């Protein structure tokens, strides 16, 4: 999953980035409000962590702009403002959750997974499609009783496709959710990873769960 952190405290932002990357998230950083607003508007993120006290544009103004612009990515406010009125205002402006500093990384990770789960209309922590089961927390995949062995980036690709099932997911959308802003869209990396995912699914299931749709996108099939 790809996360955007909009936080002007560089030490905190880098620390959170490092922690999230250990949990296999892809993380982009913005150290100012305007930079964060632009990245959130241009790119697709699975979740956005938004500080309120930003030097050039207040977090609530950014939140309002993004929601008014149709950006529906889950947004978690992270701030030192702990007054009930501030929390209520942030939620009323369209935030999906609110976390007061200082916070533990473990709680932040759990909240990110929860808002993403709700965003995709799921209540269970596991994704089940026919005999295929994906555990986003333990990063485990199995088909029936057979484990599907995937490398970290391959797991991220499968998770991205599964979260949107049965909709077709384009390769561009997969790239936006799985790789950071430094990814070269003209490289063969994504094609190689997708081929590996297909191979592992076919070996585990005995049939091709992942298929190409009009050469434009991918979906999982029972």
C-alpha positions as a Python dict, from the first residue, in 0.01 Angstrom:
ca = {
    (1, 'X'): (0, 0, 0),
    (2, 'X'): (118, 348, -83),
    (3, 'X'): (99, 612, 190),
    (4, 'X'): (154, 989, 181),
    (5, 'X'): (279, 1165, 495),
    (6, 'X'): (220, 1543, 503),
    (7, 'X'): (424, 1658, 802),
    (8, 'X'): (662, 1954, 838),
    (9, 'X'): (852, 1798, 1130),
    (10, 'X'): (1120, 1621, 927),
    (11, 'X'): (1248, 1411, 1215),
    (12, 'X'): (900, 1278, 1290),
    (13, 'X'): (810, 1227, 923),
    (14, 'X'): (1131, 1034, 851),
    (15, 'X'): (1085, 825, 1164),
    (16, 'X'): (727, 732, 1069),
    (17, 'X'): (836, 665, 712),
    (18, 'X'): (1107, 427, 833),
    (19, 'X'): (861, 246, 1059),
    (20, 'X'): (597, 209, 789),
    (21, 'X'): (851, 86, 538),
    (22, 'X'): (950, -187, 784),
    (23, 'X'): (585, -292, 766),
    (24, 'X'): (619, -305, 385),
    (25, 'X'): (428, 14, 308),
    (26, 'X'): (544, 238, 24),
    (27, 'X'): (578, 591, 163),
    (28, 'X'): (601, 935, 0),
    (29, 'X'): (681, 1245, 205),
    (30, 'X'): (572, 1608, 185),
    (31, 'X'): (724, 1857, 430),
    (32, 'X'): (486, 2143, 354),
    (33, 'X'): (114, 2182, 312),
    (34, 'X'): (124, 2295, -50),
    (35, 'X'): (362, 2017, -151),
    (36, 'X'): (142, 1762, 22),
    (37, 'X'): (-175, 1900, -132),
    (38, 'X'): (-23, 1876, -479),
    (39, 'X'): (99, 1518, -430),
    (40, 'X'): (-235, 1408, -285),
    (41, 'X'): (-418, 1568, -578),
    (42, 'X'): (-193, 1425, -852),
    (43, 'X'): (-117, 1075, -718),
    (44, 'X'): (-338, 793, -590),
    (45, 'X'): (-271, 694, -231),
    (46, 'X'): (-418, 414, -25),
    (47, 'X'): (-409, 648, 277),
    (48, 'X'): (-287, 996, 367),
    (49, 'X'): (-144, 1101, 704),
    (50, 'X'): (-210, 1473, 746),
    (51, 'X'): (-69, 1707, 1008),
    (52, 'X'): (-279, 2012, 1092),
    (53, 'X'): (-7, 2256, 1197),
    (54, 'X'): (167, 2321, 866),
    (55, 'X'): (360, 2642, 795),
    (56, 'X'): (220, 2740, 455),
    (57, 'X'): (-133, 2597, 451),
    (58, 'X'): (-339, 2463, 740),
    (59, 'X'): (-419, 2093, 737),
    (60, 'X'): (-793, 2151, 761),
    (61, 'X'): (-781, 2369, 450),
    (62, 'X'): (-593, 2094, 267),
    (63, 'X'): (-846, 1837, 385),
    (64, 'X'): (-1135, 2053, 267),
    (65, 'X'): (-969, 2113, -73),
    (66, 'X'): (-903, 1743, -130),
    (67, 'X'): (-1257, 1639, -43),
    (68, 'X'): (-1408, 1918, -250),
    (69, 'X'): (-1185, 1805, -540),
    (70, 'X'): (-1318, 1449, -519),
    (71, 'X'): (-1006, 1292, -366),
    (72, 'X'): (-1152, 1004, -166),
    (73, 'X'): (-834, 843, -27),
    (74, 'X'): (-869, 766, 345),
    (75, 'X'): (-716, 1049, 549),
    (76, 'X'): (-589, 1016, 904),
    (77, 'X'): (-516, 1341, 1085),
    (78, 'X'): (-200, 1326, 1296),
    (79, 'X'): (-159, 1628, 1521),
    (80, 'X'): (-78, 1758, 1865),
    (81, 'X'): (-420, 1926, 1881),
    (82, 'X'): (-613, 1702, 2119),
    (83, 'X'): (-918, 1919, 2193),
    (84, 'X'): (-1252, 1750, 2127),
    (85, 'X'): (-1360, 2044, 1912),
    (86, 'X'): (-1057, 2003, 1688),
    (87, 'X'): (-1117, 1630, 1649),
    (88, 'X'): (-1482, 1687, 1562),
    (89, 'X'): (-1392, 1957, 1310),
    (90, 'X'): (-1141, 1732, 1136),
    (91, 'X'): (-1388, 1446, 1111),
    (92, 'X'): (-1663, 1680, 990),
    (93, 'X'): (-1429, 1810, 720),
    (94, 'X'): (-1394, 1457, 583),
    (95, 'X'): (-1113, 1289, 776),
    (96, 'X'): (-1154, 916, 833),
    (97, 'X'): (-964, 899, 1162),
    (98, 'X'): (-774, 1114, 1410),
    (99, 'X'): (-453, 1029, 1595),
    (100, 'X'): (-299, 1255, 1859),
    (101, 'X'): (79, 1292, 1888),
    (102, 'X'): (275, 1126, 2030),
    (103, 'X'): (150, 791, 1907),
    (104, 'X'): (282, 439, 1881),
    (105, 'X'): (366, 302, 1538),
    (106, 'X'): (174, -17, 1612),
    (107, 'X'): (-149, 179, 1660),
    (108, 'X'): (-88, 391, 1351),
    (109, 'X'): (-36, 81, 1135),
    (110, 'X'): (-355, -76, 1271),
    (111, 'X'): (-553, 242, 1203),
    (112, 'X'): (-419, 264, 846),
    (113, 'X'): (-524, -93, 778),
    (114, 'X'): (-866, -29, 934),
    (115, 'X'): (-945, 282, 725),
    (116, 'X'): (-825, 110, 407),
    (117, 'X'): (-1038, -193, 489),
    (118, 'X'): (-1346, 25, 538),
    (119, 'X'): (-1268, 220, 221),
    (120, 'X'): (-1287, -103, 21),
    (121, 'X'): (-1609, -207, 195),
    (122, 'X'): (-1459, -492, 393),
    (123, 'X'): (-1512, -584, 757),
    (124, 'X'): (-1291, -891, 777),
    (125, 'X'): (-915, -841, 804),
    (126, 'X'): (-877, -1117, 543),
    (127, 'X'): (-963, -1097, 175),
    (128, 'X'): (-1131, -1409, 39),
    (129, 'X'): (-1202, -1470, -328),
    (130, 'X'): (-1321, -1823, -384),
    (131, 'X'): (-1052, -2050, -239),
    (132, 'X'): (-797, -1771, -239),
    (133, 'X'): (-725, -1609, 100),
    (134, 'X'): (-503, -1305, 155),
    (135, 'X'): (-396, -1187, 500),
    (136, 'X'): (-275, -824, 468),
    (137, 'X'): (-142, -817, 826),
    (138, 'X'): (65, -1136, 819),
    (139, 'X'): (124, -1090, 446),
    (140, 'X'): (25, -1449, 382),
    (141, 'X'): (-151, -1594, 75),
    (142, 'X'): (-300, -1937, 31),
    (143, 'X'): (-524, -2113, -219),
    (144, 'X'): (-720, -2379, -36),
    (145, 'X'): (-456, -2549, 174),
    (146, 'X'): (-167, -2449, -53),
    (147, 'X'): (52, -2153, 34),
    (148, 'X'): (125, -1908, -248),
    (149, 'X'): (486, -1800, -204),
    (150, 'X'): (527, -1436, -305),
    (151, 'X'): (803, -1183, -260),
    (152, 'X'): (710, -851, -87),
    (153, 'X'): (643, -650, -402),
    (154, 'X'): (455, -940, -562),
    (155, 'X'): (234, -960, -254),
    (156, 'X'): (164, -586, -281),
    (157, 'X'): (57, -630, -643),
    (158, 'X'): (-178, -916, -561),
    (159, 'X'): (-323, -721, -267),
    (160, 'X'): (-388, -419, -489),
    (161, 'X'): (-575, -633, -743),
    (162, 'X'): (-766, -827, -477),
    (163, 'X'): (-883, -515, -292),
    (164, 'X'): (-1063, -395, -604),
    (165, 'X'): (-1199, -732, -717),
    (166, 'X'): (-1410, -792, -923),
    (167, 'X'): (-1322, -462, -1092),
    (168, 'X'): (-1048, -459, -1353),
    (169, 'X'): (-730, -286, -1238),
    (170, 'X'): (-503, -122, -1494),
    (171, 'X'): (-127, -160, -1484),
    (172, 'X'): (-103, 216, -1430),
    (173, 'X'): (-322, 191, -1121),
    (174, 'X'): (-119, -100, -987),
    (175, 'X'): (201, 101, -1032),
    (176, 'X'): (53, 400, -851),
    (177, 'X'): (-39, 193, -546),
    (178, 'X'): (262, -36, -528),
    (179, 'X'): (563, 182, -615),
    (180, 'X'): (675, 519, -484),
    (181, 'X'): (709, 844, -676),
    (182, 'X'): (1057, 749, -804),
    (183, 'X'): (926, 452, -1000),
    (184, 'X'): (1005, 455, -1371),
    (185, 'X'): (679, 368, -1553),
    (186, 'X'): (877, 272, -1864),
    (187, 'X'): (1078, 2, -1689),
    (188, 'X'): (997, -369, -1714),
    (189, 'X'): (985, -415, -1336),
    (190, 'X'): (605, -428, -1308),
    (191, 'X'): (571, -672, -1596),
    (192, 'X'): (825, -902, -1435),
    (193, 'X'): (647, -889, -1099),
    (194, 'X'): (307, -952, -1258),
    (195, 'X'): (442, -1252, -1448),
    (196, 'X'): (576, -1394, -1122),
    (197, 'X'): (239, -1343, -946),
    (198, 'X'): (57, -1521, -1230),
    (199, 'X'): (301, -1811, -1222),
    (200, 'X'): (270, -1862, -847),
    (201, 'X'): (-110, -1845, -854),
    (202, 'X'): (-130, -2096, -1138),
    (203, 'X'): (105, -2335, -958),
    (204, 'X'): (-99, -2315, -636),
    (205, 'X'): (-447, -2333, -793),
    (206, 'X'): (-399, -2545, -1102),
    (207, 'X'): (-569, -2274, -1308),
    (208, 'X'): (-506, -1915, -1399),
    (209, 'X'): (-663, -1693, -1133),
    (210, 'X'): (-503, -1383, -1276),
    (211, 'X'): (-590, -1301, -1637),
    (212, 'X'): (-538, -1016, -1878),
    (213, 'X'): (-850, -823, -1979),
    (214, 'X'): (-823, -671, -2328),
    (215, 'X'): (-451, -620, -2256),
    (216, 'X'): (-543, -321, -2039),
    (217, 'X'): (-581, -452, -1689),
    (218, 'X'): (-610, -738, -1443),
    (219, 'X'): (-868, -899, -1223),
    (220, 'X'): (-894, -1212, -1010),
    (221, 'X'): (-1127, -1483, -1132),
    (222, 'X'): (-1278, -1768, -936),
}
